[in-house]
PDB file of C-alpha atoms in Angstrom:
ATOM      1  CA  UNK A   1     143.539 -44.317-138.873  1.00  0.00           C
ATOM      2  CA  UNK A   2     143.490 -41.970-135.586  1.00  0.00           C
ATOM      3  CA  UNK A   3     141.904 -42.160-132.202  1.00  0.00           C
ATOM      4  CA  UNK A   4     138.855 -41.440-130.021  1.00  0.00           C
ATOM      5  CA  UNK A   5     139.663 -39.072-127.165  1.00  0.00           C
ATOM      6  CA  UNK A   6     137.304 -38.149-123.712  1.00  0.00           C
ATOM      7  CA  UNK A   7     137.383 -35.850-121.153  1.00  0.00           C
ATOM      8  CA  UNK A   8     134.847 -36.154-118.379  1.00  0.00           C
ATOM      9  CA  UNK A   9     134.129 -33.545-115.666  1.00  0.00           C
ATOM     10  CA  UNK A  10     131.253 -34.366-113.620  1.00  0.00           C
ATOM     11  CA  UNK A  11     128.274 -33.662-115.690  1.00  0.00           C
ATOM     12  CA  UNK A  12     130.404 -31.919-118.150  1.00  0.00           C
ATOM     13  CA  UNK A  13     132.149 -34.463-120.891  1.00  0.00           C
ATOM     14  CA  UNK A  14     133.636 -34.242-124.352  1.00  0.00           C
ATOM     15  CA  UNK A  15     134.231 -37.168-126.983  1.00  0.00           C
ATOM     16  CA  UNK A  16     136.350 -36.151-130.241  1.00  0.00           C
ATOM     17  CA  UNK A  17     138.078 -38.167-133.117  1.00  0.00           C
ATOM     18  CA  UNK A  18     141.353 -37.489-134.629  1.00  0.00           C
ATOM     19  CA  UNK A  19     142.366 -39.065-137.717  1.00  0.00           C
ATOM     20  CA  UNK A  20     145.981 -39.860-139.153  1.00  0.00           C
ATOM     21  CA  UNK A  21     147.035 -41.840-141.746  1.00  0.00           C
ATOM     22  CA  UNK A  22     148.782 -44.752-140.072  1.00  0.00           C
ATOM     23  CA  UNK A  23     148.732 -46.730-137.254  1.00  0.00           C
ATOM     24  CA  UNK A  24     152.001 -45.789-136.021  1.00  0.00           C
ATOM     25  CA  UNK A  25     151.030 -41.881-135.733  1.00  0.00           C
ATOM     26  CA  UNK A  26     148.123 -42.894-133.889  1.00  0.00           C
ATOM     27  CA  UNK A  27     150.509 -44.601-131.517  1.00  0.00           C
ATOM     28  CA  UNK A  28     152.559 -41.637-131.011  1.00  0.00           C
ATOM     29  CA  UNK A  29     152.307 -40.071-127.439  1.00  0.00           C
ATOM     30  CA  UNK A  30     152.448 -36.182-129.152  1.00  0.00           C
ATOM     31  CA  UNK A  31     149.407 -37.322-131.323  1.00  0.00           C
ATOM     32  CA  UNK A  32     147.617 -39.079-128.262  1.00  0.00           C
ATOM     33  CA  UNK A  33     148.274 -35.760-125.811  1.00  0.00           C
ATOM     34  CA  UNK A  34     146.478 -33.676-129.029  1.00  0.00           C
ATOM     35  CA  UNK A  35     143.519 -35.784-129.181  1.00  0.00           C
ATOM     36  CA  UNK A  36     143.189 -35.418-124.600  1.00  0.00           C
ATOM     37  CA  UNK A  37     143.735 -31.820-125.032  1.00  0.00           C
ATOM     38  CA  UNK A  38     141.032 -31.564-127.771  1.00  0.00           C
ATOM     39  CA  UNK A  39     138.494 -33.261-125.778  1.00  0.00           C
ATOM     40  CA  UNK A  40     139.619 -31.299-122.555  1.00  0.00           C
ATOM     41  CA  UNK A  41     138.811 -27.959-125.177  1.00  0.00           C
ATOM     42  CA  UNK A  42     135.142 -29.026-126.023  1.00  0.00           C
ATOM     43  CA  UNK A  43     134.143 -29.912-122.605  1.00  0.00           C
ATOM     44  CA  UNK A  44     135.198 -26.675-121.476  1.00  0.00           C
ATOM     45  CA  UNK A  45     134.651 -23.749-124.022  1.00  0.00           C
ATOM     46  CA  UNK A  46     131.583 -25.258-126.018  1.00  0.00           C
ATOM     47  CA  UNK A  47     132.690 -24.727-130.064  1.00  0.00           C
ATOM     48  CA  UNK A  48     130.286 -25.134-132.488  1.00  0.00           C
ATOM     49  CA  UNK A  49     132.249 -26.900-134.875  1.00  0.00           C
ATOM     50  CA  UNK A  50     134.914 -27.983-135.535  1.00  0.00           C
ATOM     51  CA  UNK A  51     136.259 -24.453-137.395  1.00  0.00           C
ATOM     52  CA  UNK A  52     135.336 -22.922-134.014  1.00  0.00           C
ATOM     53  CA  UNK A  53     137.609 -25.595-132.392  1.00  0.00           C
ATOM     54  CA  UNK A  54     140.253 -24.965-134.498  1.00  0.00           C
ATOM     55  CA  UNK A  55     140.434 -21.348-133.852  1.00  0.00           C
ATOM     56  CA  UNK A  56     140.343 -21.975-129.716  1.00  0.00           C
ATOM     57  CA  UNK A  57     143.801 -21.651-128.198  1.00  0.00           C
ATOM     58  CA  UNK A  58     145.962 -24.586-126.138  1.00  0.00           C
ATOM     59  CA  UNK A  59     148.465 -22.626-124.296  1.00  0.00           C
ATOM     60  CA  UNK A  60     148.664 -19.567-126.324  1.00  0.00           C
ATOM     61  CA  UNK A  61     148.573 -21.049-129.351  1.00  0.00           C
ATOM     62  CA  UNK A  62     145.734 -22.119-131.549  1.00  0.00           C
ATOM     63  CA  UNK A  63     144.431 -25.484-132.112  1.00  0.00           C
ATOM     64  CA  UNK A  64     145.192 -25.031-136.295  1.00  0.00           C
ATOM     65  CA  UNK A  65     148.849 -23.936-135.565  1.00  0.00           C
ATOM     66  CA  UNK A  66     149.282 -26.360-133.153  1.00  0.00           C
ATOM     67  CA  UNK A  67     147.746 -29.049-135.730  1.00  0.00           C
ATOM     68  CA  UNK A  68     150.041 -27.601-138.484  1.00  0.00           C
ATOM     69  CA  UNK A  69     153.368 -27.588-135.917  1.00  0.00           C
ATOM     70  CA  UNK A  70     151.629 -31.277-135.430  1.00  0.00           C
ATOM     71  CA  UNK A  71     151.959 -32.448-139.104  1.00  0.00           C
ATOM     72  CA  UNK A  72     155.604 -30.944-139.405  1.00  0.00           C
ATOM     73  CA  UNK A  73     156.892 -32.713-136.405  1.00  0.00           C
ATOM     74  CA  UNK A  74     155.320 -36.354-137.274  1.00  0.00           C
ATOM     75  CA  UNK A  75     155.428 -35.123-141.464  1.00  0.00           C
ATOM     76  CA  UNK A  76     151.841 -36.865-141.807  1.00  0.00           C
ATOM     77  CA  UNK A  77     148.715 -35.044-142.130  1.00  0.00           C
ATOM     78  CA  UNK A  78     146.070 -35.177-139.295  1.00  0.00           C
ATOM     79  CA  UNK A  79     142.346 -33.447-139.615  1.00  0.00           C
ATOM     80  CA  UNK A  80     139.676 -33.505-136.253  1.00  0.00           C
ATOM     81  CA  UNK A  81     137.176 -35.084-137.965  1.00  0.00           C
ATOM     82  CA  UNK A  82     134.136 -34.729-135.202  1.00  0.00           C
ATOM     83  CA  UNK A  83     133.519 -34.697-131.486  1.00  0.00           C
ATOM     84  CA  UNK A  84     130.039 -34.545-129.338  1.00  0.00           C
ATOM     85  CA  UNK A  85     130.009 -32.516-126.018  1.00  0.00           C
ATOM     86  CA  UNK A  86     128.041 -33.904-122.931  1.00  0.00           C
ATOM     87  CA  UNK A  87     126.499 -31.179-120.385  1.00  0.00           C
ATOM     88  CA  UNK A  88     123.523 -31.196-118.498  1.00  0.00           C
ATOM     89  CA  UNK A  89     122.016 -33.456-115.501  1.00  0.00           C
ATOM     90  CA  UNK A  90     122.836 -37.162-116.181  1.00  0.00           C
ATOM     91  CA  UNK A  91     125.789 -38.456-114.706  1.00  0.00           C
ATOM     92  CA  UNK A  92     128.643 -39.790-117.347  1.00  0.00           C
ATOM     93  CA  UNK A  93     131.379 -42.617-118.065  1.00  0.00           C
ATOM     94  CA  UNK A  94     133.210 -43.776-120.529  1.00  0.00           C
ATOM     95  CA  UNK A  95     134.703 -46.691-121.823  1.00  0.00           C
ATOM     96  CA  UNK A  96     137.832 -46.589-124.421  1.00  0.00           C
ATOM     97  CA  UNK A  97     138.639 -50.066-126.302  1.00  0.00           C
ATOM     98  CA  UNK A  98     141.870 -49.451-127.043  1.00  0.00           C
ATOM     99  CA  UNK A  99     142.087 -45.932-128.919  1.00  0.00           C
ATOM    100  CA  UNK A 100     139.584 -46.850-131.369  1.00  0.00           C
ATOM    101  CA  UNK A 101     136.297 -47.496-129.914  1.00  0.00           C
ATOM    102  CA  UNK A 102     134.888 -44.797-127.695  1.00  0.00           C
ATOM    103  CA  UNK A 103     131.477 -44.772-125.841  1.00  0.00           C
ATOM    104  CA  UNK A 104     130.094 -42.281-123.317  1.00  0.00           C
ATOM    105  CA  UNK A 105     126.930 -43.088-121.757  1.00  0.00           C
ATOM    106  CA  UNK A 106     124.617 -40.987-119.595  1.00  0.00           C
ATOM    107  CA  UNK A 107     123.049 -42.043-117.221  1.00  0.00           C
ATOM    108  CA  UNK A 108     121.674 -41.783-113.185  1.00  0.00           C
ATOM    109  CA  UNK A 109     121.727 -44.401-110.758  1.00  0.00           C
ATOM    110  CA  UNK A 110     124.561 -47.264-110.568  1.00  0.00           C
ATOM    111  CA  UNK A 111     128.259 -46.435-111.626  1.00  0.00           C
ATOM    112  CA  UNK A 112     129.215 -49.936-112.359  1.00  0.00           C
ATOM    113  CA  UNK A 113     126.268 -51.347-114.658  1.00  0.00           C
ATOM    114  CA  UNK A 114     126.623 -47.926-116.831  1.00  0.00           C
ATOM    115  CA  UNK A 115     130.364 -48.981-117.175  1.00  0.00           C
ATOM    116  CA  UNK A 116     128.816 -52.432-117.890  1.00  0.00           C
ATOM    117  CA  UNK A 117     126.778 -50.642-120.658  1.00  0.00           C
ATOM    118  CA  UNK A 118     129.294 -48.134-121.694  1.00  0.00           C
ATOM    119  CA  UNK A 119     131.657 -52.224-122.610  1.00  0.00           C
ATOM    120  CA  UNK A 120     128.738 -53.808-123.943  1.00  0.00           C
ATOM    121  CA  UNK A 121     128.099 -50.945-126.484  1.00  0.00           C
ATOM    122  CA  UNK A 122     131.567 -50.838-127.353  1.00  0.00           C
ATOM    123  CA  UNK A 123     131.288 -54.979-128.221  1.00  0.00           C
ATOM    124  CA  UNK A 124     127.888 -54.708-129.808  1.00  0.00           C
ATOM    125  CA  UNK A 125     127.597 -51.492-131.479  1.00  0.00           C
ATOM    126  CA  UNK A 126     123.622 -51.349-131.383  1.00  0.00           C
ATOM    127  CA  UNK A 127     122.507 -48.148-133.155  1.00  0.00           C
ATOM    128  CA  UNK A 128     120.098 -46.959-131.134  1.00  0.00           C
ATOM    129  CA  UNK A 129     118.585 -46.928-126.888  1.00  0.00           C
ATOM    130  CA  UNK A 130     115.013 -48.462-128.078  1.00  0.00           C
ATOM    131  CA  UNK A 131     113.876 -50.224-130.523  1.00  0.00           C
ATOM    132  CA  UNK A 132     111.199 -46.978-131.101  1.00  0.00           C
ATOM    133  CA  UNK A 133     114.929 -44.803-131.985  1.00  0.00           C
ATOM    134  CA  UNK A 134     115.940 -47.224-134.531  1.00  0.00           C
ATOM    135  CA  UNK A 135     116.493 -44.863-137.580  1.00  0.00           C
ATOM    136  CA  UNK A 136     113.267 -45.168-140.143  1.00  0.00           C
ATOM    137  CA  UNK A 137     116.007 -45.576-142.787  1.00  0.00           C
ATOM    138  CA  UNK A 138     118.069 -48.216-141.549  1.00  0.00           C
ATOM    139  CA  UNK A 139     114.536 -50.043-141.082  1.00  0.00           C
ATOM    140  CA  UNK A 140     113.275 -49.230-144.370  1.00  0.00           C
ATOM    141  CA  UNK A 141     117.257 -50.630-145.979  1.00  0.00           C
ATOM    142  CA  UNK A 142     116.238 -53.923-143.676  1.00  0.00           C
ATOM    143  CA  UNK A 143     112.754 -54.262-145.010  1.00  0.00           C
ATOM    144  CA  UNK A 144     114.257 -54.096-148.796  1.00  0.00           C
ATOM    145  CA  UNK A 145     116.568 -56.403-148.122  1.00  0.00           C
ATOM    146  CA  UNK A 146     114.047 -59.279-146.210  1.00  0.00           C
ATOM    147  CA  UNK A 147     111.758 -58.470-149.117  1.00  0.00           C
ATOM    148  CA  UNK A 148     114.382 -58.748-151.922  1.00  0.00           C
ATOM    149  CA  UNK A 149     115.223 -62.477-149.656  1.00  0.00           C
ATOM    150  CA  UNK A 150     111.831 -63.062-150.496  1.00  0.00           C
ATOM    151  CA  UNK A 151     111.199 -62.793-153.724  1.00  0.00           C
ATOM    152  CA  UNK A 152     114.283 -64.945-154.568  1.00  0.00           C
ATOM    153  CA  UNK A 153     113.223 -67.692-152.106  1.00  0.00           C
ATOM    154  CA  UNK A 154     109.433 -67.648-154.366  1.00  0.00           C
ATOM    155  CA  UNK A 155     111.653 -67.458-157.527  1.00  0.00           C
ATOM    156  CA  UNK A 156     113.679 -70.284-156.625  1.00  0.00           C
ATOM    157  CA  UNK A 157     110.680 -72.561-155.252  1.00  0.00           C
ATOM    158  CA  UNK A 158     108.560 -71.694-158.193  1.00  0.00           C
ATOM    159  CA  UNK A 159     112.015 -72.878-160.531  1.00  0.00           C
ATOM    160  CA  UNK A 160     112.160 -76.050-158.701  1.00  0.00           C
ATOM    161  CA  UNK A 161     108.118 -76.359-158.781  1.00  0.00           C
ATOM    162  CA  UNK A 162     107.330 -76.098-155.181  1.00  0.00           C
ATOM    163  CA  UNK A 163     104.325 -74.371-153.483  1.00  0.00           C
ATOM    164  CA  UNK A 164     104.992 -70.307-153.637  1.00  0.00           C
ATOM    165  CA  UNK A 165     104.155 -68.630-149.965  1.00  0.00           C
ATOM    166  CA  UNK A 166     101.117 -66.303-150.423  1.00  0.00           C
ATOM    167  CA  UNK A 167     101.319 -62.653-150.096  1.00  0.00           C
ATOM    168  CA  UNK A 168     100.366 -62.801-146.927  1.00  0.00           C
ATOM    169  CA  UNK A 169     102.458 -65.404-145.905  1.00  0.00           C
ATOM    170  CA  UNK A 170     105.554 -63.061-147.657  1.00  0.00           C
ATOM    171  CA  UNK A 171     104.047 -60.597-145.835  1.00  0.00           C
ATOM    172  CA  UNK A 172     104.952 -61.606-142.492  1.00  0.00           C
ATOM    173  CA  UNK A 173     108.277 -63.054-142.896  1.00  0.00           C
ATOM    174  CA  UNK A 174     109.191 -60.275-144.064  1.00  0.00           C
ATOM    175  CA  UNK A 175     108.199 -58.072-141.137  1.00  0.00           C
ATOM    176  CA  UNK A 176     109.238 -60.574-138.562  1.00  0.00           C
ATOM    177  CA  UNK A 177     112.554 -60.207-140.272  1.00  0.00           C
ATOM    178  CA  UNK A 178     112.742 -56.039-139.462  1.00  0.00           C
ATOM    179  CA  UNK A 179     111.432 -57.229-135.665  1.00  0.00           C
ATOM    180  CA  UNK A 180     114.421 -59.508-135.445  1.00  0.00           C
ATOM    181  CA  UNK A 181     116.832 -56.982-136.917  1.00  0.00           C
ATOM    182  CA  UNK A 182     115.260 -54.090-134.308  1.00  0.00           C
ATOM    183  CA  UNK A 183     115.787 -55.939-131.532  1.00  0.00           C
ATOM    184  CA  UNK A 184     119.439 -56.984-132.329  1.00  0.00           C
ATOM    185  CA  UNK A 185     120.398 -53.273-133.018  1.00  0.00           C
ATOM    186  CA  UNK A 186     118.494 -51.474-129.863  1.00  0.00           C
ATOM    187  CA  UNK A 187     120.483 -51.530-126.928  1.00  0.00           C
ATOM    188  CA  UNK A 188     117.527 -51.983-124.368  1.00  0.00           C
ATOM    189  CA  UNK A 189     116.263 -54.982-126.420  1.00  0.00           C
ATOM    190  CA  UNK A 190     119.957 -57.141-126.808  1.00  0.00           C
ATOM    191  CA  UNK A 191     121.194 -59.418-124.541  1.00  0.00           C
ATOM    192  CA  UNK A 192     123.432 -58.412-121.721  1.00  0.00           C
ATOM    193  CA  UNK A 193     126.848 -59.350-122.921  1.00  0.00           C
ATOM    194  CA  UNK A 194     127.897 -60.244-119.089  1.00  0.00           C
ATOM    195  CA  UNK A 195     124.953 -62.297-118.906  1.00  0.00           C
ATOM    196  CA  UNK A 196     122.740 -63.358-121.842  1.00  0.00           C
ATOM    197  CA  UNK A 197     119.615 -64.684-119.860  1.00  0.00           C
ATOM    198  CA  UNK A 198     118.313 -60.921-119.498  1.00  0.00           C
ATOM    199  CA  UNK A 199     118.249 -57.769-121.789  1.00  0.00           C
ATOM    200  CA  UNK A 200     120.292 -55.060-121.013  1.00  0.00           C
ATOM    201  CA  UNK A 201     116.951 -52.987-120.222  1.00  0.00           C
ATOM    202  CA  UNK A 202     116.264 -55.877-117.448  1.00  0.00           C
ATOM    203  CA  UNK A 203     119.866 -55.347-115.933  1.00  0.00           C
ATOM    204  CA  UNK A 204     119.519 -51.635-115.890  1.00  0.00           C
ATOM    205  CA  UNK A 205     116.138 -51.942-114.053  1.00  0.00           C
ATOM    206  CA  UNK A 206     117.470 -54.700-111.684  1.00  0.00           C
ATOM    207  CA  UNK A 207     120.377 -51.960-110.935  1.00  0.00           C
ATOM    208  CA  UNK A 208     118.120 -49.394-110.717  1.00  0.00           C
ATOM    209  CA  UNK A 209     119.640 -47.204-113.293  1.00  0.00           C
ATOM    210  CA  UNK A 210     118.272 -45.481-116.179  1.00  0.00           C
ATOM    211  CA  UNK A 211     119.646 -44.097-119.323  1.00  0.00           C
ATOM    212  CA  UNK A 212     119.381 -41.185-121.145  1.00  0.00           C
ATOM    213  CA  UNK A 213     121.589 -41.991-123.922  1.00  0.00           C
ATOM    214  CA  UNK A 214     124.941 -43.339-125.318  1.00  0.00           C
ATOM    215  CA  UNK A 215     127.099 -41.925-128.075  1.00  0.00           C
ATOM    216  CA  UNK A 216     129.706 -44.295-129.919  1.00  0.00           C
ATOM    217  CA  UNK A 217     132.260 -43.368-132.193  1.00  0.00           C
ATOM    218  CA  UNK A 218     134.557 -45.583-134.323  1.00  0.00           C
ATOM    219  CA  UNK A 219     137.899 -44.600-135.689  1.00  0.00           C
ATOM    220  CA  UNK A 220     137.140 -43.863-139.964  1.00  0.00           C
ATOM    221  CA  UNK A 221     133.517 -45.258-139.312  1.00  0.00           C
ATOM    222  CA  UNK A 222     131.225 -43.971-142.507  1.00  0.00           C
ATOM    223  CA  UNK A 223     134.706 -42.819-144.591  1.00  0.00           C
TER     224      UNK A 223
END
């Protein structure tokens, strides 16, 4: 359990998670006002990790002790598992669904359609801007997986003494298969979830706004 916290300062943004171990801590208002002054930390002073973090001071006090005074209070443990800091020339916004779900997007043009993309990353969850950033081992786990497809869909014909697709034939499924997947997962490529007749990348450009990235994080995503 735990949250997804932001602060944004101009050009200047933070995004951090802070994980509990129920539900009802992450509701609590002392554990919510943590997580805002965290953010509100790495925006401004720049740690390098999170030990640096821990060892920056809120008030006079540092963020450990304050984490440990924390854990007494509530009497359940709470770690900062990660946060990302924004700084440079792109503009930023960020959307919050619920405490959970937290995107930041950078961008330079239009306000509103980067709020529009900073929601629709937060429903879709694509993994990457283009379909070029996809991660070559998230395609090569997609490729296994239409090839495994495959090979079962020859066993099962040859069982059941139907024709068997060539290799070439295989060949191509199977690689139209990672196409599909790339274009589902790249943000530029999906459709725009306020209207599905374009592609997010044909919004943008309608808008006149460009992107230079998004970050998403997800409460206990990869534990």
């Amino acid at each position: 359990e735990g949250i997804v916290a932001v602060h944004i300062d101009g050009t200047t943004g933070a995004m951090v998670e802070l994980n509990c171990e129920t539900d009802f801590v992450a509701k609590n208002d002392d554990f919510l006002a943590f997580g805002k002054a965290l953010a509100q930390l790495v925006a401004q002073r720049n740690p390098a990790d999170v030990a640096a973090l821990s060892a920056l001071e809120i008030d006079g006090t540092t963020v450990e002790a304050r984490r440990a005074l924390l854990i007494g209070k509530i009497g359940e443990n709470m770690s900062i598992r990660r946060f990302k800091r924004f700084a440079g020339d792109a503009r930023l916004i960020s959307y919050l669904h619920g405490t959970r779900i937290g995107v930041v997007v950078e961008y330079a043009g239009d306000e509103v359609a980067a709020k529009d993309v900073a929601m629709h990353v937060a429903a879709m969850k694509p993994v990457a801007l283009t379909v070029a950033d996809v991660p070559a081992d998230l395609i090569e786990k997609e490729r296994n997986v239409a090839a495994l497809k495959a090979a079962e869909d020859a066993e099962r014909a040859k069982a059941e003494g139907k024709p068997v697709q060539s290799a070439e034939i295989v060949a191509r499924r199977v690689e139209g298969s990672v196409q599909k997947y790339l274009k589902e997962v790249s943000l530029f490529a999906q459709p725009f979830v306020k209207n599905d007749k374009q592609t997010v990348e044909q919004m943008l450009k309608e808008k006149g706004t460009t992107l230079a990235g998004f970050t998403m994080y997800i409460v206990g995503e990869g534990i």
